[in-house]
Amino acid sequence: MPQIAVDHSAPLDRRGFALALHALVAEQVNNAPGNCKTRFREVAEAVVGDGSGEETLVHVDIAMASGRTDEVKARLSAAILDLLPKHLRTTGEVLLSVEIRDFEPSYRRR
């Protein structure tokens, strides 16, 4: 049941990225793609550092059930960073980041 949030100010093929991401997550953490849920939040403005540049960014945050090792999470993060550029709709520089974490004990679903 990976819950995925993607914050982005860079133009992004959201659907294409989500479908490829679901397959990648399922393969890397031994889960079914149908269990992944992704939501996108377009960032209207992003300020990086002293704000003098025109940086754009994409940050992927994945929360999932505990039990994956740090090595598995690191491998998945690296794979996502390799996948992201294939779905960007810009040739400019984009700051990319990924965080993978375990659900908090309070997580519930219906």
Coordinates of N, CA, C and O in Angstrom, one line a residue:
M1 N 0.8 -1.2 0.0 CA 0.0 0.0 0.0 C 0.9 1.3 0.0 O 0.7 2.1 0.8
P2 N 1.8 1.3 -0.9 CA 2.6 2.6 -0.9 C 1.8 3.8 -1.2 O 1.0 3.8 -2.2
Q3 N 1.9 4.8 -0.4 CA 1.3 6.1 -0.6 C 2.4 7.0 -1.2 O 3.4 7.2 -0.5
I4 N 2.2 7.6 -2.4 CA 3.2 8.4 -3.0 C 2.7 9.8 -3.3 O 1.5 10.0 -3.8
A5 N 3.5 10.8 -2.9 CA 3.2 12.2 -3.2 C 4.3 12.8 -4.0 O 5.5 12.6 -3.7
V6 N 3.9 13.5 -5.1 CA 4.9 14.1 -5.9 C 4.7 15.6 -6.0 O 3.6 16.0 -6.5
D7 N 5.6 16.3 -5.4 CA 5.5 17.8 -5.5 C 6.4 18.2 -6.7 O 7.6 17.7 -6.8
H8 N 5.9 19.1 -7.5 CA 6.7 19.4 -8.7 C 6.4 20.8 -9.2 O 5.2 21.3 -9.2
S9 N 7.5 21.5 -9.6 CA 7.3 22.8 -10.2 C 7.8 22.7 -11.7 O 7.5 23.6 -12.5
A10 N 8.4 21.6 -12.0 CA 8.9 21.3 -13.4 C 7.7 20.6 -14.1 O 6.9 19.9 -13.6
P11 N 7.6 20.9 -15.4 CA 6.6 20.2 -16.3 C 6.9 18.7 -16.3 O 8.0 18.3 -16.5
L12 N 5.8 18.0 -16.1 CA 6.0 16.5 -15.8 C 4.9 15.8 -16.5 O 3.7 16.2 -16.4
D13 N 5.2 14.7 -17.2 CA 4.2 13.7 -17.7 C 3.7 12.9 -16.5 O 4.2 11.9 -16.2
R14 N 2.7 13.5 -15.8 CA 2.3 12.9 -14.5 C 1.8 11.4 -14.6 O 2.2 10.6 -13.9
R15 N 0.9 11.2 -15.5 CA 0.3 9.9 -15.7 C 1.3 8.9 -16.1 O 1.4 7.8 -15.5
G16 N 2.1 9.2 -17.1 CA 3.2 8.3 -17.6 C 4.2 8.0 -16.4 O 4.6 6.9 -16.3
F17 N 4.6 9.0 -15.7 CA 5.5 8.8 -14.6 C 4.8 7.9 -13.5 O 5.5 7.0 -13.0
A18 N 3.6 8.2 -13.2 CA 2.9 7.4 -12.1 C 2.8 5.9 -12.5 O 3.1 5.0 -11.7
L19 N 2.5 5.6 -13.8 CA 2.4 4.2 -14.2 C 3.7 3.5 -14.2 O 3.9 2.4 -13.7
A20 N 4.8 4.2 -14.7 CA 6.1 3.7 -14.6 C 6.6 3.5 -13.2 O 7.2 2.5 -12.9
L21 N 6.3 4.5 -12.4 CA 6.7 4.4 -11.0 C 6.0 3.3 -10.2 O 6.7 2.6 -9.5
H22 N 4.7 3.1 -10.5 CA 4.0 2.0 -9.8 C 4.7 0.6 -10.2 O 4.9 -0.2 -9.3
A23 N 5.0 0.4 -11.4 CA 5.7 -0.8 -11.8 C 7.0 -0.9 -11.2 O 7.4 -2.0 -10.7
L24 N 7.8 0.1 -11.1 CA 9.1 0.1 -10.5 C 9.0 -0.2 -9.0 O 9.8 -1.0 -8.5
V25 N 8.1 0.5 -8.3 CA 8.0 0.3 -6.9 C 7.6 -1.2 -6.6 O 8.1 -1.9 -5.8
A26 N 6.6 -1.7 -7.4 CA 6.2 -3.1 -7.2 C 7.3 -4.1 -7.4 O 7.5 -5.0 -6.6
E27 N 8.1 -3.8 -8.4 CA 9.2 -4.7 -8.7 C 10.3 -4.6 -7.6 O 10.8 -5.7 -7.1
Q28 N 10.6 -3.5 -7.1 CA 11.7 -3.3 -6.1 C 11.3 -3.7 -4.7 O 12.2 -4.2 -4.0
V29 N 10.0 -3.6 -4.4 CA 9.7 -3.9 -3.0 C 8.7 -5.1 -2.9 O 8.1 -5.4 -1.9
N30 N 8.6 -5.8 -4.0 CA 7.8 -7.1 -4.0 C 6.3 -6.8 -3.6 O 5.8 -7.3 -2.7
N31 N 5.7 -5.9 -4.4 CA 4.3 -5.5 -4.1 C 3.6 -5.5 -5.5 O 4.2 -5.5 -6.5
A32 N 2.3 -5.4 -5.4 CA 1.5 -5.3 -6.7 C 1.4 -3.8 -7.1 O 1.1 -3.0 -6.2
P33 N 1.5 -3.5 -8.4 CA 1.4 -2.2 -8.8 C 0.0 -1.6 -8.4 O -0.1 -0.4 -8.2
G34 N -1.0 -2.4 -8.4 CA -2.3 -1.9 -8.0 C -2.4 -1.4 -6.6 O -3.4 -0.7 -6.2
N35 N -1.4 -1.7 -5.8 CA -1.4 -1.2 -4.4 C -0.9 0.2 -4.3 O -1.1 0.8 -3.2
C36 N -0.2 0.7 -5.3 CA 0.4 2.0 -5.2 C -0.7 3.1 -5.5 O -1.6 2.9 -6.3
K37 N -0.6 4.2 -4.8 CA -1.5 5.3 -4.9 C -0.6 6.6 -5.0 O 0.1 6.9 -4.1
T38 N -0.7 7.3 -6.1 CA 0.1 8.5 -6.3 C -0.8 9.7 -6.5 O -1.8 9.7 -7.2
R39 N -0.4 10.8 -5.8 CA -1.1 12.1 -6.0 C 0.0 13.1 -6.3 O 1.1 13.0 -5.9
F40 N -0.4 14.1 -7.1 CA 0.5 15.1 -7.6 C 0.1 16.4 -7.0 O -1.1 16.8 -7.0
R41 N 1.1 17.2 -6.6 CA 0.9 18.6 -6.1 C 1.8 19.5 -6.9 O 3.0 19.5 -6.7
E42 N 1.2 20.3 -7.8 CA 1.9 21.2 -8.5 C 2.3 22.4 -7.7 O 1.4 23.0 -7.0
V43 N 3.6 22.7 -7.6 CA 4.1 23.8 -6.8 C 4.1 25.1 -7.7 O 4.7 25.1 -8.7
A44 N 3.3 26.1 -7.2 CA 3.2 27.3 -8.0 C 4.5 28.1 -8.0 O 4.9 28.8 -8.9
E45 N 5.3 28.1 -6.9 CA 6.5 28.8 -6.8 C 7.5 28.0 -5.9 O 7.1 27.5 -4.8
A46 N 8.7 27.9 -6.3 CA 9.7 27.3 -5.5 C 10.9 28.2 -5.4 O 11.3 28.8 -6.4
V47 N 11.5 28.4 -4.2 CA 12.7 29.2 -4.0 C 13.8 28.3 -3.5 O 13.6 27.6 -2.5
V48 N 14.9 28.3 -4.2 CA 16.0 27.5 -3.9 C 17.2 28.4 -3.5 O 17.5 29.4 -4.3
G49 N 17.8 28.1 -2.4 CA 19.0 28.9 -2.0 C 18.7 30.4 -1.8 O 17.7 30.8 -1.2
D50 N 19.4 31.3 -2.5 CA 19.2 32.7 -2.3 C 18.2 33.2 -3.3 O 17.9 34.4 -3.3
G51 N 17.5 32.3 -4.0 CA 16.4 32.7 -4.9 C 16.8 33.4 -6.2 O 16.0 33.9 -6.9
S52 N 18.1 33.4 -6.5 CA 18.6 34.1 -7.7 C 18.4 33.3 -9.0 O 18.5 33.9 -10.0
G53 N 18.2 32.0 -8.9 CA 18.0 31.2 -10.1 C 16.6 30.9 -10.4 O 15.6 31.4 -9.7
E54 N 16.4 30.3 -11.5 CA 15.0 29.9 -11.9 C 14.9 28.4 -11.8 O 14.3 27.7 -12.7
E55 N 15.3 27.8 -10.7 CA 15.3 26.4 -10.5 C 13.9 25.8 -10.4 O 12.9 26.5 -9.9
T56 N 13.7 24.7 -11.0 CA 12.5 23.9 -10.8 C 12.8 22.6 -10.1 O 14.0 22.2 -10.1
L57 N 11.8 22.0 -9.6 CA 12.1 20.8 -8.8 C 11.0 19.8 -8.9 O 9.9 20.1 -9.3
V58 N 11.4 18.5 -8.5 CA 10.5 17.4 -8.4 C 10.9 16.7 -7.1 O 12.1 16.3 -7.0
H59 N 10.0 16.5 -6.2 CA 10.3 15.7 -5.0 C 9.3 14.6 -4.9 O 8.1 14.8 -4.9
V60 N 9.8 13.4 -4.7 CA 8.9 12.2 -4.6 C 9.0 11.7 -3.2 O 10.1 11.4 -2.7
D61 N 7.9 11.6 -2.5 CA 7.8 11.1 -1.1 C 7.0 9.8 -1.1 O 5.8 9.8 -1.6
I62 N 7.6 8.7 -0.6 CA 6.9 7.4 -0.6 C 6.8 6.9 0.8 O 7.9 6.8 1.5
A63 N 5.6 6.6 1.3 CA 5.5 6.0 2.6 C 4.9 4.6 2.3 O 4.0 4.4 1.5
M64 N 5.5 3.6 3.1 CA 5.0 2.3 2.9 C 5.2 1.5 4.2 O 5.8 2.0 5.2
A65 N 4.6 0.4 4.3 CA 4.6 -0.5 5.5 C 6.1 -0.8 5.8 O 6.9 -0.9 4.9
S66 N 6.4 -0.9 7.1 CA 7.8 -1.1 7.5 C 8.2 -2.5 7.1 O 7.4 -3.4 6.7
G67 N 9.5 -2.8 7.2 CA 10.0 -4.1 6.8 C 11.0 -4.1 5.7 O 11.7 -5.1 5.5
R68 N 11.1 -3.0 5.0 CA 12.1 -2.9 3.9 C 13.4 -2.4 4.5 O 13.4 -1.5 5.4
T69 N 14.5 -3.0 4.1 CA 15.8 -2.6 4.6 C 16.2 -1.2 4.0 O 15.7 -0.8 3.0
D70 N 17.2 -0.6 4.7 CA 17.7 0.7 4.2 C 18.3 0.5 2.8 O 18.2 1.4 1.9
E71 N 18.9 -0.7 2.5 CA 19.5 -1.0 1.2 C 18.4 -1.0 0.1 O 18.6 -0.5 -1.0
V72 N 17.3 -1.6 0.4 CA 16.2 -1.7 -0.5 C 15.6 -0.3 -0.8 O 15.4 0.1 -2.0
K73 N 15.5 0.5 0.2 CA 15.0 1.9 0.1 C 16.0 2.7 -0.7 O 15.6 3.5 -1.6
A74 N 17.3 2.6 -0.5 CA 18.3 3.3 -1.2 C 18.3 2.9 -2.7 O 18.4 3.8 -3.6
R75 N 18.2 1.6 -3.0 CA 18.1 1.1 -4.4 C 16.9 1.7 -5.1 O 17.0 2.1 -6.2
L76 N 15.7 1.7 -4.4 CA 14.5 2.3 -5.0 C 14.7 3.8 -5.2 O 14.3 4.2 -6.3
S77 N 15.2 4.5 -4.3 CA 15.4 5.9 -4.5 C 16.3 6.2 -5.7 O 16.0 7.1 -6.5
A78 N 17.4 5.5 -5.9 CA 18.3 5.7 -7.0 C 17.5 5.3 -8.3 O 17.7 6.0 -9.3
A79 N 16.7 4.3 -8.3 CA 16.0 3.9 -9.5 C 14.9 5.0 -9.9 O 14.7 5.3 -11.1
I80 N 14.3 5.6 -8.9 CA 13.3 6.6 -9.1 C 14.1 7.9 -9.7 O 13.6 8.5 -10.7
L81 N 15.2 8.2 -9.2 CA 16.0 9.3 -9.7 C 16.4 9.1 -11.2 O 16.5 10.0 -12.0
D82 N 16.6 7.8 -11.6 CA 16.9 7.5 -12.9 C 15.7 7.6 -13.8 O 15.7 7.9 -15.0
L83 N 14.5 7.2 -13.2 CA 13.2 7.2 -14.0 C 12.7 8.6 -14.3 O 12.2 8.9 -15.3
L84 N 12.8 9.5 -13.3 CA 12.2 10.8 -13.4 C 12.6 11.6 -14.7 O 11.7 12.2 -15.3
P85 N 13.9 11.7 -15.1 CA 14.2 12.5 -16.3 C 13.5 12.1 -17.5 O 13.2 12.9 -18.4
K86 N 13.1 10.8 -17.6 CA 12.4 10.3 -18.8 C 11.0 10.9 -18.9 O 10.4 10.8 -19.9
H87 N 10.5 11.4 -17.8 CA 9.1 12.0 -17.8 C 9.0 13.5 -17.6 O 7.9 14.0 -17.5
L88 N 10.2 14.1 -17.6 CA 10.2 15.6 -17.5 C 9.9 16.2 -18.9 O 10.3 15.6 -19.9
R89 N 9.1 17.3 -18.9 CA 8.8 17.9 -20.2 C 9.6 19.2 -20.3 O 9.0 20.3 -20.6
T90 N 10.8 19.2 -19.9 CA 11.7 20.3 -20.0 C 13.1 19.9 -20.3 O 13.5 18.7 -19.9
T91 N 13.9 20.7 -20.9 CA 15.3 20.4 -21.1 C 16.2 21.2 -20.1 O 17.4 21.0 -20.1
G92 N 15.6 22.0 -19.3 CA 16.3 22.8 -18.3 C 16.7 22.0 -17.1 O 16.3 20.8 -17.0
E93 N 17.5 22.6 -16.3 CA 18.0 21.9 -15.1 C 16.8 21.8 -14.1 O 16.1 22.7 -13.8
V94 N 16.6 20.6 -13.5 CA 15.6 20.3 -12.5 C 16.2 19.6 -11.3 O 17.0 18.7 -11.5
L95 N 15.9 20.1 -10.1 CA 16.4 19.5 -8.9 C 15.5 18.4 -8.6 O 14.3 18.5 -8.4
L96 N 16.1 17.2 -8.5 CA 15.3 16.0 -8.2 C 15.6 15.4 -6.8 O 16.8 15.4 -6.5
S97 N 14.6 15.0 -6.1 CA 14.9 14.3 -4.8 C 13.8 13.3 -4.5 O 12.7 13.3 -5.1
V98 N 14.2 12.3 -3.7 CA 13.3 11.2 -3.3 C 13.5 10.9 -1.8 O 14.6 11.0 -1.3
E99 N 12.4 10.7 -1.1 CA 12.4 10.2 0.3 C 11.5 9.0 0.4 O 10.4 9.1 0.0
I100 N 12.0 7.9 1.0 CA 11.2 6.7 1.2 C 11.2 6.5 2.7 O 12.3 6.4 3.3
R101 N 10.0 6.4 3.3 CA 9.9 6.2 4.7 C 8.9 5.2 5.0 O 8.0 4.8 4.2
D102 N 8.9 4.7 6.3 CA 7.9 3.8 6.8 C 6.7 4.6 7.3 O 6.8 5.7 7.7
F103 N 5.5 4.0 7.2 CA 4.3 4.6 7.8 C 4.5 4.7 9.3 O 5.2 3.9 9.9
E104 N 3.9 5.8 9.8 CA 3.9 6.0 11.3 C 2.9 4.9 11.8 O 2.0 4.4 11.2
P105 N 3.1 4.6 13.1 CA 2.2 3.6 13.7 C 0.7 4.0 13.7 O -0.1 3.1 13.8
S106 N 0.5 5.2 13.6 CA -0.9 5.7 13.6 C -1.6 5.5 12.2 O -2.8 5.7 12.1
Y107 N -0.9 5.1 11.2 CA -1.5 5.0 9.8 C -2.6 4.0 9.8 O -2.5 2.9 10.4
R108 N -3.7 4.4 9.3 CA -4.9 3.5 9.1 C -5.5 3.7 7.7 O -5.3 4.7 7.1
R109 N -6.2 2.7 7.2 CA -6.9 2.8 5.9 C -8.2 2.0 6.0 O -8.4 1.2 6.8
R110 N -9.1 2.3 5.0 CA -10.3 1.6 4.8 C -10.5 1.1 3.4 O -10.1 1.8 2.5

